[in-house]
Amino acid sequence: MSMNLETNVTYQYLEPRPHPWRRILWITGRNMHVWHLVATMLREEETPEETARNFGLPVEAVREALDYYQRNKALIDAEAEKEGRRLRAKGQL
């Protein structure tokens, strides 16, 4: 099990990964961090069950990602903004 150090919550489907600046957790076994999953779910107006089915994940993994997002919204939003600035600077957004 992975540990989120900011809130001391244990997650089964989320894990930290080495990255030069990104601190948010990733979906275990996927090349996807929490914000990618949550942003897709919100954009598509899906339920956790629909998102789990569409990504081939256990619904518990989606619920963990939502819990982590709500507990760490400021960090995740700041990293999403940083990524947006980086992509705009490269002309990719």
mmCIF file with all atom_site columns, C-alpha atoms in Angstrom:
data_model
loop_
_atom_site.group_PDB
_atom_site.id
_atom_site.type_symbol
_atom_site.label_atom_id
_atom_site.label_alt_id
_atom_site.label_comp_id
_atom_site.label_asym_id
_atom_site.label_entity_id
_atom_site.label_seq_id
_atom_site.pdbx_PDB_ins_code
_atom_site.Cartn_x
_atom_site.Cartn_y
_atom_site.Cartn_z
_atom_site.occupancy
_atom_site.B_iso_or_equiv
_atom_site.pdbx_formal_charge
_atom_site.auth_seq_id
_atom_site.auth_comp_id
_atom_site.auth_asym_id
_atom_site.auth_atom_id
_atom_site.pdbx_PDB_model_num
ATOM 1  C CA . MET A 1 1  ? 0.000   0.000  0.000   1.00 0.00 ? 1  MET A CA 1
ATOM 2  C CA . SER A 1 2  ? 1.132   3.491  -0.786  1.00 0.00 ? 2  SER A CA 1
ATOM 3  C CA . MET A 1 3  ? 1.163   6.321  1.686   1.00 0.00 ? 3  MET A CA 1
ATOM 4  C CA . ASN A 1 4  ? 0.195   9.909  1.062   1.00 0.00 ? 4  ASN A CA 1
ATOM 5  C CA . LEU A 1 5  ? 2.563   11.782 3.340   1.00 0.00 ? 5  LEU A CA 1
ATOM 6  C CA . GLU A 1 6  ? 0.555   15.037 3.350   1.00 0.00 ? 6  GLU A CA 1
ATOM 7  C CA . THR A 1 7  ? -2.515  13.531 5.027   1.00 0.00 ? 7  THR A CA 1
ATOM 8  C CA . ASN A 1 8  ? -1.300  10.174 6.360   1.00 0.00 ? 8  ASN A CA 1
ATOM 9  C CA . VAL A 1 9  ? -4.031  8.374  4.435   1.00 0.00 ? 9  VAL A CA 1
ATOM 10 C CA . THR A 1 10 ? -3.196  4.939  3.077   1.00 0.00 ? 10 THR A CA 1
ATOM 11 C CA . TYR A 1 11 ? -4.215  4.253  -0.509  1.00 0.00 ? 11 TYR A CA 1
ATOM 12 C CA . GLN A 1 12 ? -4.236  0.882  -2.229  1.00 0.00 ? 12 GLN A CA 1
ATOM 13 C CA . TYR A 1 13 ? -4.480  2.132  -5.823  1.00 0.00 ? 13 TYR A CA 1
ATOM 14 C CA . LEU A 1 14 ? -2.350  5.301  -5.679  1.00 0.00 ? 14 LEU A CA 1
ATOM 15 C CA . GLU A 1 15 ? 1.422   5.634  -5.461  1.00 0.00 ? 15 GLU A CA 1
ATOM 16 C CA . PRO A 1 16 ? 4.126   8.298  -5.429  1.00 0.00 ? 16 PRO A CA 1
ATOM 17 C CA . ARG A 1 17 ? 6.598   8.345  -8.308  1.00 0.00 ? 17 ARG A CA 1
ATOM 18 C CA . PRO A 1 18 ? 9.898   10.139 -8.786  1.00 0.00 ? 18 PRO A CA 1
ATOM 19 C CA . HIS A 1 19 ? 9.435   13.280 -10.863 1.00 0.00 ? 19 HIS A CA 1
ATOM 20 C CA . PRO A 1 20 ? 11.471  16.498 -11.108 1.00 0.00 ? 20 PRO A CA 1
ATOM 21 C CA . TRP A 1 21 ? 8.638   18.669 -9.754  1.00 0.00 ? 21 TRP A CA 1
ATOM 22 C CA . ARG A 1 22 ? 5.359   16.735 -9.638  1.00 0.00 ? 22 ARG A CA 1
ATOM 23 C CA . ARG A 1 23 ? 4.404   15.578 -6.130  1.00 0.00 ? 23 ARG A CA 1
ATOM 24 C CA . ILE A 1 24 ? 0.872   14.286 -6.681  1.00 0.00 ? 24 ILE A CA 1
ATOM 25 C CA . LEU A 1 25 ? 0.141   10.577 -6.628  1.00 0.00 ? 25 LEU A CA 1
ATOM 26 C CA . TRP A 1 26 ? -0.233  8.326  -9.653  1.00 0.00 ? 26 TRP A CA 1
ATOM 27 C CA . ILE A 1 27 ? -2.656  5.497  -10.409 1.00 0.00 ? 27 ILE A CA 1
ATOM 28 C CA . THR A 1 28 ? -0.777  2.282  -9.592  1.00 0.00 ? 28 THR A CA 1
ATOM 29 C CA . GLY A 1 29 ? 0.155   0.352  -12.718 1.00 0.00 ? 29 GLY A CA 1
ATOM 30 C CA . ARG A 1 30 ? -0.829  3.202  -15.063 1.00 0.00 ? 30 ARG A CA 1
ATOM 31 C CA . ASN A 1 31 ? 1.017   6.078  -16.664 1.00 0.00 ? 31 ASN A CA 1
ATOM 32 C CA . MET A 1 32 ? -1.619  8.429  -15.262 1.00 0.00 ? 32 MET A CA 1
ATOM 33 C CA . HIS A 1 33 ? -1.603  10.712 -12.269 1.00 0.00 ? 33 HIS A CA 1
ATOM 34 C CA . VAL A 1 34 ? -4.681  11.503 -10.191 1.00 0.00 ? 34 VAL A CA 1
ATOM 35 C CA . TRP A 1 35 ? -5.446  14.774 -11.977 1.00 0.00 ? 35 TRP A CA 1
ATOM 36 C CA . HIS A 1 36 ? -5.681  13.088 -15.400 1.00 0.00 ? 36 HIS A CA 1
ATOM 37 C CA . LEU A 1 37 ? -8.266  10.646 -14.062 1.00 0.00 ? 37 LEU A CA 1
ATOM 38 C CA . VAL A 1 38 ? -10.271 13.203 -12.091 1.00 0.00 ? 38 VAL A CA 1
ATOM 39 C CA . ALA A 1 39 ? -10.175 15.823 -14.867 1.00 0.00 ? 39 ALA A CA 1
ATOM 40 C CA . THR A 1 40 ? -11.471 13.297 -17.399 1.00 0.00 ? 40 THR A CA 1
ATOM 41 C CA . MET A 1 41 ? -14.239 12.243 -15.037 1.00 0.00 ? 41 MET A CA 1
ATOM 42 C CA . LEU A 1 42 ? -15.307 15.847 -14.424 1.00 0.00 ? 42 LEU A CA 1
ATOM 43 C CA . ARG A 1 43 ? -15.057 16.860 -18.093 1.00 0.00 ? 43 ARG A CA 1
ATOM 44 C CA . GLU A 1 44 ? -17.112 13.871 -19.234 1.00 0.00 ? 44 GLU A CA 1
ATOM 45 C CA . GLU A 1 45 ? -19.555 14.241 -16.305 1.00 0.00 ? 45 GLU A CA 1
ATOM 46 C CA . GLU A 1 46 ? -19.122 10.572 -15.465 1.00 0.00 ? 46 GLU A CA 1
ATOM 47 C CA . THR A 1 47 ? -19.897 8.701  -12.283 1.00 0.00 ? 47 THR A CA 1
ATOM 48 C CA . PRO A 1 48 ? -17.048 6.860  -10.535 1.00 0.00 ? 48 PRO A CA 1
ATOM 49 C CA . GLU A 1 49 ? -18.515 3.631  -11.913 1.00 0.00 ? 49 GLU A CA 1
ATOM 50 C CA . GLU A 1 50 ? -18.487 4.937  -15.504 1.00 0.00 ? 50 GLU A CA 1
ATOM 51 C CA . THR A 1 51 ? -14.940 6.230  -15.173 1.00 0.00 ? 51 THR A CA 1
ATOM 52 C CA . ALA A 1 52 ? -13.778 2.924  -13.705 1.00 0.00 ? 52 ALA A CA 1
ATOM 53 C CA . ARG A 1 53 ? -15.358 1.026  -16.574 1.00 0.00 ? 53 ARG A CA 1
ATOM 54 C CA . ASN A 1 54 ? -13.938 3.393  -19.228 1.00 0.00 ? 54 ASN A CA 1
ATOM 55 C CA . PHE A 1 55 ? -10.397 3.131  -17.830 1.00 0.00 ? 55 PHE A CA 1
ATOM 56 C CA . GLY A 1 56 ? -10.575 -0.546 -16.884 1.00 0.00 ? 56 GLY A CA 1
ATOM 57 C CA . LEU A 1 57 ? -9.998  0.266  -13.214 1.00 0.00 ? 57 LEU A CA 1
ATOM 58 C CA . PRO A 1 58 ? -11.649 -0.958 -10.041 1.00 0.00 ? 58 PRO A CA 1
ATOM 59 C CA . VAL A 1 59 ? -14.248 1.566  -8.888  1.00 0.00 ? 59 VAL A CA 1
ATOM 60 C CA . GLU A 1 60 ? -12.332 1.719  -5.600  1.00 0.00 ? 60 GLU A CA 1
ATOM 61 C CA . ALA A 1 61 ? -9.339  3.170  -7.492  1.00 0.00 ? 61 ALA A CA 1
ATOM 62 C CA . VAL A 1 62 ? -11.515 5.984  -8.848  1.00 0.00 ? 62 VAL A CA 1
ATOM 63 C CA . ARG A 1 63 ? -12.959 6.641  -5.397  1.00 0.00 ? 63 ARG A CA 1
ATOM 64 C CA . GLU A 1 64 ? -9.450  6.788  -3.923  1.00 0.00 ? 64 GLU A CA 1
ATOM 65 C CA . ALA A 1 65 ? -8.414  9.268  -6.619  1.00 0.00 ? 65 ALA A CA 1
ATOM 66 C CA . LEU A 1 66 ? -11.437 11.444 -5.798  1.00 0.00 ? 66 LEU A CA 1
ATOM 67 C CA . ASP A 1 67 ? -10.670 11.283 -2.085  1.00 0.00 ? 67 ASP A CA 1
ATOM 68 C CA . TYR A 1 68 ? -7.034  12.178 -2.707  1.00 0.00 ? 68 TYR A CA 1
ATOM 69 C CA . TYR A 1 69 ? -8.059  15.052 -4.989  1.00 0.00 ? 69 TYR A CA 1
ATOM 70 C CA . GLN A 1 70 ? -10.420 16.494 -2.378  1.00 0.00 ? 70 GLN A CA 1
ATOM 71 C CA . ARG A 1 71 ? -7.786  16.212 0.369   1.00 0.00 ? 71 ARG A CA 1
ATOM 72 C CA . ASN A 1 72 ? -5.014  17.719 -1.799  1.00 0.00 ? 72 ASN A CA 1
ATOM 73 C CA . LYS A 1 73 ? -6.906  20.070 -4.119  1.00 0.00 ? 73 LYS A CA 1
ATOM 74 C CA . ALA A 1 74 ? -4.522  23.020 -3.646  1.00 0.00 ? 74 ALA A CA 1
ATOM 75 C CA . LEU A 1 75 ? -1.455  20.925 -4.541  1.00 0.00 ? 75 LEU A CA 1
ATOM 76 C CA . ILE A 1 76 ? -3.136  19.271 -7.530  1.00 0.00 ? 76 ILE A CA 1
ATOM 77 C CA . ASP A 1 77 ? -4.537  22.549 -8.865  1.00 0.00 ? 77 ASP A CA 1
ATOM 78 C CA . ALA A 1 78 ? -1.112  24.208 -8.520  1.00 0.00 ? 78 ALA A CA 1
ATOM 79 C CA . GLU A 1 79 ? 0.570   21.375 -10.404 1.00 0.00 ? 79 GLU A CA 1
ATOM 80 C CA . ALA A 1 80 ? -2.098  21.461 -13.128 1.00 0.00 ? 80 ALA A CA 1
ATOM 81 C CA . GLU A 1 81 ? -1.507  25.205 -13.524 1.00 0.00 ? 81 GLU A CA 1
ATOM 82 C CA . LYS A 1 82 ? 2.263   24.670 -13.692 1.00 0.00 ? 82 LYS A CA 1
ATOM 83 C CA . GLU A 1 83 ? 1.784   22.011 -16.367 1.00 0.00 ? 83 GLU A CA 1
ATOM 84 C CA . GLY A 1 84 ? -0.479  24.385 -18.323 1.00 0.00 ? 84 GLY A CA 1
ATOM 85 C CA . ARG A 1 85 ? 2.149   27.149 -18.198 1.00 0.00 ? 85 ARG A CA 1
ATOM 86 C CA . ARG A 1 86 ? 4.821   24.683 -19.331 1.00 0.00 ? 86 ARG A CA 1
ATOM 87 C CA . LEU A 1 87 ? 2.725   23.484 -22.280 1.00 0.00 ? 87 LEU A CA 1
ATOM 88 C CA . ARG A 1 88 ? 1.748   27.037 -23.303 1.00 0.00 ? 88 ARG A CA 1
ATOM 89 C CA . ALA A 1 89 ? 5.409   28.069 -23.256 1.00 0.00 ? 89 ALA A CA 1
ATOM 90 C CA . LYS A 1 90 ? 6.190   25.183 -25.618 1.00 0.00 ? 90 LYS A CA 1
ATOM 91 C CA . GLY A 1 91 ? 3.246   26.125 -27.874 1.00 0.00 ? 91 GLY A CA 1
ATOM 92 C CA . GLN A 1 92 ? 1.506   22.825 -27.124 1.00 0.00 ? 92 GLN A CA 1
ATOM 93 C CA . LEU A 1 93 ? -1.580  24.324 -25.507 1.00 0.00 ? 93 LEU A CA 1
#
